[in-house]
Backbone as JSON Lines, residues from 0, in Angstrom:
{"i":0,"aa":"M","n":[0.48,-26.9,6.19],"ca":[0.74,-25.86,4.74],"c":[1.68,-26.29,4.55]}
{"i":1,"aa":"S","n":[1.08,-25.78,2.59],"ca":[2.14,-26.97,1.74],"c":[2.96,-25.71,1.13]}
{"i":2,"aa":"I","n":[4.25,-26.32,0.55],"ca":[5.47,-24.99,0.54],"c":[4.52,-24.49,-0.8]}
{"i":3,"aa":"G","n":[3.59,-24.75,-1.77],"ca":[2.79,-23.78,-3.0],"c":[1.69,-22.62,-2.35]}
{"i":4,"aa":"L","n":[1.25,-23.05,-1.72],"ca":[0.32,-21.96,-0.8],"c":[0.67,-20.86,0.41]}
{"i":5,"aa":"F","n":[2.75,-21.44,0.62],"ca":[2.83,-20.61,1.13],"c":[3.91,-19.72,0.49]}
{"i":6,"aa":"S","n":[4.26,-19.99,-0.51],"ca":[4.94,-19.55,-1.74],"c":[4.38,-18.87,-2.95]}
{"i":7,"aa":"R","n":[3.12,-18.83,-2.77],"ca":[2.13,-18.27,-3.93],"c":[1.39,-17.56,-3.24]}
{"i":8,"aa":"E","n":[1.13,-17.33,-1.97],"ca":[0.17,-16.63,-0.48],"c":[0.77,-15.76,0.17]}
{"i":9,"aa":"I","n":[0.81,-17.1,0.83],"ca":[1.58,-15.76,2.17],"c":[2.82,-15.07,1.66]}
{"i":10,"aa":"L","n":[4.08,-15.32,1.24],"ca":[4.7,-14.36,0.52],"c":[4.61,-13.87,0.1]}
{"i":11,"aa":"P","n":[4.16,-13.65,-1.12],"ca":[3.9,-12.25,-1.53],"c":[3.12,-11.3,-1.26]}
{"i":12,"aa":"F","n":[2.86,-11.37,0.0],"ca":[1.82,-10.77,1.39],"c":[3.43,-10.21,1.99]}
{"i":13,"aa":"Y","n":[4.1,-10.65,2.75],"ca":[4.42,-10.19,2.97],"c":[6.2,-9.44,1.87]}
{"i":14,"aa":"V","n":[6.53,-9.94,1.07],"ca":[7.04,-8.97,0.3],"c":[6.85,-7.78,0.11]}
{"i":15,"aa":"R","n":[5.69,-7.35,-0.35],"ca":[4.77,-6.29,-0.26],"c":[4.39,-5.33,0.96]}
{"i":16,"aa":"L","n":[5.38,-5.98,1.81],"ca":[5.24,-4.56,3.14],"c":[6.5,-5.28,3.43]}
{"i":17,"aa":"V","n":[7.46,-5.48,3.33],"ca":[8.84,-5.42,3.69],"c":[9.41,-4.64,2.58]}
{"i":18,"aa":"V","n":[9.32,-4.65,1.22],"ca":[9.6,-4.19,-0.11],"c":[8.85,-2.46,0.43]}
{"i":19,"aa":"L","n":[8.08,-2.01,1.66],"ca":[7.59,-0.73,1.64],"c":[8.76,-0.07,2.65]}
{"i":20,"aa":"A","n":[8.38,-1.17,3.5],"ca":[9.18,-0.86,4.54],"c":[10.84,-0.4,3.86]}
{"i":21,"aa":"V","n":[11.26,-1.48,3.59],"ca":[12.69,-0.82,2.63],"c":[13.04,0.08,2.09]}
{"i":22,"aa":"V","n":[11.63,0.59,1.37],"ca":[11.49,1.54,-0.37],"c":[11.28,2.91,1.18]}
{"i":23,"aa":"T","n":[10.48,2.67,2.28],"ca":[10.55,4.23,2.63],"c":[11.92,4.42,3.52]}
{"i":24,"aa":"L","n":[11.97,3.45,3.86],"ca":[13.84,3.83,5.04],"c":[14.54,4.01,3.44]}
{"i":25,"aa":"L","n":[15.02,3.82,2.68],"ca":[15.65,4.16,1.84],"c":[15.28,5.97,1.05]}
{"i":26,"aa":"I","n":[14.28,5.69,1.43],"ca":[13.84,7.12,1.3],"c":[14.5,8.69,2.43]}
{"i":27,"aa":"D","n":[14.3,7.75,3.04],"ca":[14.48,8.42,4.79],"c":[16.21,8.68,4.67]}
{"i":28,"aa":"L","n":[16.69,7.76,4.97],"ca":[18.01,7.29,4.19],"c":[18.82,8.5,3.23]}
{"i":29,"aa":"V","n":[18.1,8.28,2.17],"ca":[19.2,9.01,1.11],"c":[18.34,11.19,1.65]}
{"i":30,"aa":"L","n":[17.21,10.99,1.85],"ca":[16.59,12.84,2.68],"c":[17.64,13.08,4.5]}
{"i":31,"aa":"H","n":[18.27,12.18,4.57],"ca":[18.67,12.52,6.11],"c":[20.78,13.13,5.84]}
{"i":32,"aa":"L","n":[20.89,11.47,4.35],"ca":[22.25,11.61,3.78],"c":[22.37,12.7,3.0]}
{"i":33,"aa":"T","n":[21.89,13.07,1.83],"ca":[21.8,14.61,1.18],"c":[20.91,15.98,2.57]}
{"i":34,"aa":"D","n":[20.8,15.63,3.28],"ca":[20.62,16.73,4.46],"c":[19.65,17.64,3.58]}
{"i":35,"aa":"M","n":[18.72,16.74,2.77],"ca":[17.28,17.1,2.59],"c":[16.43,16.75,3.43]}
{"i":36,"aa":"V","n":[15.72,16.69,4.56],"ca":[15.06,16.34,5.69],"c":[13.82,17.73,4.92]}
{"i":37,"aa":"W","n":[13.99,18.73,5.07],"ca":[13.36,19.1,4.63],"c":[11.83,18.93,3.72]}
{"i":38,"aa":"I","n":[12.59,18.07,2.51],"ca":[11.78,17.72,2.23],"c":[9.99,16.49,2.45]}
{"i":39,"aa":"G","n":[11.05,15.92,3.0],"ca":[10.08,14.94,4.03],"c":[8.69,15.29,4.67]}
{"i":40,"aa":"R","n":[9.51,16.9,5.23],"ca":[8.42,17.4,5.85],"c":[6.97,18.26,4.9]}
{"i":41,"aa":"Y","n":[7.36,18.31,4.22],"ca":[6.03,18.19,2.57],"c":[5.67,17.6,1.72]}
{"i":42,"aa":"L","n":[6.34,15.75,2.2],"ca":[5.25,14.87,1.3],"c":[3.51,14.41,2.12]}
{"i":43,"aa":"G","n":[3.31,14.48,3.06],"ca":[2.31,15.07,3.56],"c":[1.57,14.96,2.79]}
{"i":44,"aa":"I","n":[1.07,15.83,2.67],"ca":[0.29,16.47,1.72],"c":[-0.16,15.99,0.49]}
{"i":45,"aa":"P","n":[1.01,15.58,-0.06],"ca":[0.84,14.62,-2.02],"c":[0.31,13.28,-1.38]}
{"i":46,"aa":"G","n":[0.73,12.92,-0.56],"ca":[0.94,11.33,0.05],"c":[-0.21,10.92,0.22]}
{"i":47,"aa":"V","n":[-1.14,12.0,1.4],"ca":[-2.59,12.46,1.11],"c":[-3.33,12.66,0.1]}
{"i":48,"aa":"A","n":[-3.85,13.53,-0.3],"ca":[-3.65,13.04,-2.03],"c":[-3.81,12.26,-3.0]}
{"i":49,"aa":"L","n":[-2.55,11.24,-3.14],"ca":[-2.31,10.95,-3.31],"c":[-3.89,9.36,-2.6]}
{"i":50,"aa":"I","n":[-3.49,9.34,-1.72],"ca":[-4.41,8.13,-1.02],"c":[-6.19,8.69,-1.33]}
{"i":51,"aa":"L","n":[-6.66,10.37,-1.76],"ca":[-8.07,10.78,-1.54],"c":[-7.91,9.89,-2.87]}
{"i":52,"aa":"L","n":[-6.64,10.13,-3.97],"ca":[-7.55,10.17,-5.92],"c":[-7.49,7.96,-5.77]}
{"i":53,"aa":"S","n":[-7.18,7.92,-4.39],"ca":[-6.98,6.28,-5.15],"c":[-8.63,5.74,-4.78]}
{"i":54,"aa":"F","n":[-9.49,6.19,-4.51],"ca":[-10.26,6.38,-3.85],"c":[-11.26,5.69,-5.5]}
{"i":55,"aa":"G","n":[-10.7,6.3,-6.27],"ca":[-12.01,6.35,-7.78],"c":[-12.31,5.26,-7.58]}
{"i":56,"aa":"H","n":[-11.47,3.67,-7.63],"ca":[-11.28,2.3,-7.77],"c":[-13.15,2.06,-6.81]}
{"i":57,"aa":"S","n":[-13.28,2.73,-5.29],"ca":[-14.66,2.59,-4.14],"c":[-15.35,3.11,-5.06]}
{"i":58,"aa":"L","n":[-15.07,4.64,-5.36],"ca":[-16.04,5.4,-6.3],"c":[-17.04,3.84,-7.11]}
{"i":59,"aa":"R","n":[-16.79,3.23,-8.29],"ca":[-16.64,2.36,-9.1],"c":[-17.64,1.46,-8.56]}
{"i":60,"aa":"K","n":[-16.75,1.01,-8.08],"ca":[-17.54,-0.02,-7.38],"c":[-18.65,0.35,-6.3]}
{"i":61,"aa":"R","n":[-19.23,1.39,-6.04],"ca":[-20.14,2.4,-5.93],"c":[-21.17,2.17,-6.76]}
{"i":62,"aa":"G","n":[-20.96,2.53,-7.08],"ca":[-22.07,2.65,-8.68],"c":[-21.66,4.81,-9.43]}
{"i":63,"aa":"V","n":[-20.44,5.81,-8.37],"ca":[-20.75,6.64,-7.51],"c":[-20.31,7.63,-9.1]}
{"i":64,"aa":"I","n":[-18.95,6.66,-10.18],"ca":[-18.58,5.88,-11.31],"c":[-18.83,5.94,-11.86]}
{"i":65,"aa":"K","n":[-19.88,5.97,-13.17],"ca":[-20.34,5.22,-14.33],"c":[-18.99,4.68,-15.16]}
{"i":66,"aa":"S","n":[-18.45,5.47,-15.5],"ca":[-18.23,5.67,-16.94],"c":[-16.76,5.12,-16.59]}
{"i":67,"aa":"S","n":[-15.96,3.51,-16.44],"ca":[-15.07,3.19,-16.14],"c":[-14.38,1.98,-16.76]}
{"i":68,"aa":"N","n":[-13.33,1.9,-16.49],"ca":[-12.91,0.42,-15.68],"c":[-12.3,-0.1,-15.14]}
{"i":69,"aa":"P","n":[-13.11,-0.83,-14.71],"ca":[-12.5,-1.43,-13.36],"c":[-11.38,-1.84,-12.49]}
{"i":70,"aa":"V","n":[-11.03,-2.77,-13.18],"ca":[-9.78,-4.05,-13.52],"c":[-8.65,-2.57,-13.29]}
{"i":71,"aa":"R","n":[-9.12,-1.22,-15.06],"ca":[-7.63,-0.16,-14.5],"c":[-7.95,0.91,-13.42]}
{"i":72,"aa":"L","n":[-8.96,1.5,-12.76],"ca":[-9.15,1.02,-11.22],"c":[-8.68,0.78,-10.53]}
{"i":73,"aa":"L","n":[-8.64,-0.23,-10.12],"ca":[-8.36,-0.73,-9.16],"c":[-6.68,-1.01,-9.11]}
{"i":74,"aa":"R","n":[-5.94,-1.71,-10.29],"ca":[-4.76,-1.06,-10.6],"c":[-4.07,-0.05,-10.02]}
{"i":75,"aa":"L","n":[-5.55,1.78,-11.27],"ca":[-4.41,2.71,-10.41],"c":[-4.91,2.58,-9.14]}
{"i":76,"aa":"H","n":[-5.44,2.14,-8.03],"ca":[-6.24,1.98,-7.13],"c":[-4.46,1.85,-5.8]}
{"i":77,"aa":"E","n":[-4.29,0.89,-6.46],"ca":[-2.77,0.09,-5.82],"c":[-1.64,1.07,-5.74]}
{"i":78,"aa":"W","n":[-1.36,1.69,-6.62],"ca":[-0.5,2.4,-7.21],"c":[-0.48,3.85,-7.11]}
{"i":79,"aa":"L","n":[-1.3,4.42,-6.65],"ca":[-1.93,4.72,-6.58],"c":[-1.66,5.47,-4.43]}
{"i":80,"aa":"A","n":[-1.85,4.34,-3.87],"ca":[-2.07,4.25,-2.63],"c":[-0.49,3.89,-2.21]}
{"i":81,"aa":"W","n":[-0.39,3.48,-2.89],"ca":[1.25,2.84,-2.86],"c":[1.87,3.55,-2.59]}
{"i":82,"aa":"A","n":[1.78,4.87,-3.2],"ca":[2.54,6.14,-3.32],"c":[2.73,6.93,-2.33]}
{"i":83,"aa":"G","n":[1.52,6.85,-2.33],"ca":[0.87,7.27,-1.17],"c":[0.94,7.65,-0.08]}
{"i":84,"aa":"S","n":[1.11,6.14,0.71],"ca":[1.28,5.18,1.91],"c":[2.91,6.02,1.92]}
{"i":85,"aa":"T","n":[3.4,5.38,1.06],"ca":[5.64,6.15,1.09],"c":[5.46,7.11,1.6]}
{"i":86,"aa":"M","n":[4.96,8.34,0.52],"ca":[4.75,9.32,0.83],"c":[4.9,10.15,2.85]}
{"i":87,"aa":"V","n":[3.13,9.83,2.09],"ca":[3.07,10.04,4.46],"c":[4.04,9.29,5.21]}
{"i":88,"aa":"L","n":[5.07,7.55,5.42],"ca":[5.09,7.33,5.68],"c":[6.49,8.09,5.85]}
{"i":89,"aa":"V","n":[6.84,8.52,5.11],"ca":[8.95,8.89,5.21],"c":[8.59,10.06,5.75]}
{"i":90,"aa":"H","n":[7.07,11.1,5.46],"ca":[7.19,12.69,5.72],"c":[6.72,12.09,7.55]}
{"i":91,"aa":"A","n":[6.03,11.1,7.87],"ca":[6.4,10.95,9.15],"c":[7.35,10.32,9.54]}
{"i":92,"aa":"G","n":[8.9,9.48,8.72],"ca":[10.21,9.77,9.28],"c":[9.83,8.62,10.76]}
{"i":93,"aa":"I","n":[11.08,8.08,11.37],"ca":[11.83,8.18,12.19],"c":[12.23,8.6,12.98]}
{"i":94,"aa":"H","n":[11.76,9.3,14.13],"ca":[11.62,9.5,15.48],"c":[10.79,9.1,16.15]}
{"i":95,"aa":"F","n":[11.68,8.9,17.11],"ca":[11.29,7.76,18.05],"c":[10.62,8.88,19.75]}
{"i":96,"aa":"N","n":[11.45,10.17,19.29],"ca":[10.34,10.48,20.26],"c":[9.63,11.49,19.92]}
{"i":97,"aa":"A","n":[8.48,11.51,18.48],"ca":[7.74,12.16,18.25],"c":[6.25,11.25,18.78]}
{"i":98,"aa":"G","n":[5.41,11.5,19.21],"ca":[4.67,10.72,19.34],"c":[2.94,10.5,18.17]}
{"i":99,"aa":"L","n":[3.33,11.51,17.55],"ca":[2.04,11.61,16.64],"c":[2.71,11.02,15.07]}
{"i":100,"aa":"A","n":[4.13,11.05,15.09],"ca":[4.72,10.84,14.26],"c":[4.32,8.51,14.07]}
{"i":101,"aa":"W","n":[4.87,8.51,15.45],"ca":[4.43,7.49,15.25],"c":[2.86,6.13,15.06]}
{"i":102,"aa":"H","n":[2.12,7.13,15.5],"ca":[0.08,7.37,15.7],"c":[0.18,7.4,14.1]}
{"i":103,"aa":"A","n":[1.24,8.4,13.39],"ca":[0.71,8.1,11.92],"c":[1.26,6.82,11.14]}
{"i":104,"aa":"V","n":[1.92,7.26,11.8],"ca":[3.02,5.45,10.97],"c":[1.91,4.11,11.38]}
{"i":105,"aa":"I","n":[1.4,3.91,12.35],"ca":[0.47,3.28,12.93],"c":[-0.63,2.61,12.04]}
{"i":106,"aa":"A","n":[-1.77,4.03,12.33],"ca":[-2.4,4.3,11.26],"c":[-2.47,3.75,10.17]}
{"i":107,"aa":"M","n":[-1.05,3.69,9.75],"ca":[-0.95,3.62,8.07],"c":[-0.69,2.39,7.81]}
{"i":108,"aa":"A","n":[0.22,1.73,8.37],"ca":[0.24,-0.02,8.75],"c":[-1.18,-0.45,9.14]}
{"i":109,"aa":"V","n":[-1.79,-0.25,9.66],"ca":[-3.1,-1.0,10.02],"c":[-3.81,-0.3,8.16]}
{"i":110,"aa":"N","n":[-4.0,0.43,7.48],"ca":[-4.23,0.79,6.49],"c":[-3.58,-0.8,5.07]}
{"i":111,"aa":"I","n":[-2.19,-0.43,5.21],"ca":[-2.12,-1.07,3.98],"c":[-1.52,-2.61,4.35]}
{"i":112,"aa":"I","n":[-1.39,-2.94,5.92],"ca":[-2.17,-4.43,6.06],"c":[-2.95,-4.72,6.22]}
{"i":113,"aa":"S","n":[-4.51,-3.67,5.71],"ca":[-5.12,-4.73,5.62],"c":[-5.98,-4.36,4.62]}
{"i":114,"aa":"G","n":[-5.01,-3.35,3.54],"ca":[-5.5,-3.47,1.93],"c":[-4.66,-4.69,1.37]}
{"i":115,"aa":"L","n":[-3.71,-5.14,1.65],"ca":[-2.44,-6.37,0.51],"c":[-3.62,-7.16,1.1]}
{"i":116,"aa":"T","n":[-4.2,-7.44,2.9],"ca":[-4.69,-8.3,3.24],"c":[-6.27,-8.45,2.06]}
{"i":117,"aa":"G","n":[-6.95,-7.49,1.9],"ca":[-7.94,-7.33,1.15],"c":[-8.08,-8.08,-0.63]}
{"i":118,"aa":"K","n":[-6.77,-7.66,-0.85],"ca":[-6.07,-7.85,-1.94],"c":[-6.17,-9.28,-2.46]}
{"i":119,"aa":"Y","n":[-5.6,-10.33,-1.4],"ca":[-5.81,-11.47,-1.45],"c":[-5.75,-12.59,-0.73]}
{"i":120,"aa":"L","n":[-7.21,-11.35,0.05],"ca":[-8.28,-13.06,-0.14],"c":[-8.87,-12.12,-2.07]}
{"i":121,"aa":"V","n":[-9.32,-11.9,-2.0],"ca":[-9.58,-11.96,-3.47],"c":[-9.27,-11.91,-4.03]}
{"i":122,"aa":"Q","n":[-7.76,-12.59,-4.59],"ca":[-7.21,-13.37,-5.39],"c":[-7.62,-14.92,-5.42]}
{"i":123,"aa":"R","n":[-7.72,-14.98,-3.59],"ca":[-7.99,-16.17,-2.81],"c":[-9.14,-17.23,-3.4]}
{"i":124,"aa":"S","n":[-9.94,-15.91,-3.02],"ca":[-11.77,-16.72,-3.6],"c":[-11.78,-16.06,-4.92]}
{"i":125,"aa":"L","n":[-10.64,-15.26,-5.98],"ca":[-11.56,-16.03,-7.31],"c":[-10.87,-17.59,-7.83]}
{"i":126,"aa":"H","n":[-9.78,-17.32,-6.86],"ca":[-9.29,-19.05,-7.22],"c":[-10.03,-19.78,-6.48]}
{"i":127,"aa":"W","n":[-10.72,-20.08,-6.11],"ca":[-11.34,-20.51,-5.22],"c":[-12.65,-20.98,-6.09]}
{"i":128,"aa":"M","n":[-12.69,-20.18,-6.9],"ca":[-13.85,-19.79,-7.68],"c":[-13.55,-20.27,-8.39]}
{"i":129,"aa":"K","n":[-13.56,-20.47,-9.75],"ca":[-12.3,-20.58,-10.52],"c":[-12.84,-22.32,-10.7]}
{"i":130,"aa":"Q","n":[-11.22,-22.54,-9.26],"ca":[-11.31,-24.33,-9.67],"c":[-13.13,-24.41,-9.16]}
{"i":131,"aa":"A","n":[-13.87,-24.4,-8.12],"ca":[-14.88,-24.46,-8.25],"c":[-15.91,-24.69,-9.41]}
{"i":132,"aa":"K","n":[-15.57,-23.42,-10.33],"ca":[-16.52,-23.92,-11.67],"c":[-15.52,-25.22,-12.41]}
{"i":133,"aa":"T","n":[-14.29,-25.67,-12.96],"ca":[-13.88,-26.81,-13.94],"c":[-14.26,-27.3,-12.67]}
């Protein structure tokens, strides 16, 4: 594997995962340090709402929504899913004795990893198709 391939396609994937984890941990830490942990309890519902709003992209792809820019919806999907996932992860918190919270974290991690994998596979296939045309 060349350094270019690693830095162009693999490293950004892991950087985004690490950034999401760090942002989630920092928000959770700030909530704990400022004695505002109660806010985290209420982030689950708005987080899920943002994730549900992000499905506009999928609805456009399947023809349910006819009028909208697909690229704009994709970017909106990415940001809404990112923000919603962060909220759900902060909501789950770091509670080592809470099984349900860990199940939520694992489910969200699988969802995030599959979404990022899809994003990079689509980018890679578009790059290959562009090279094949030239």
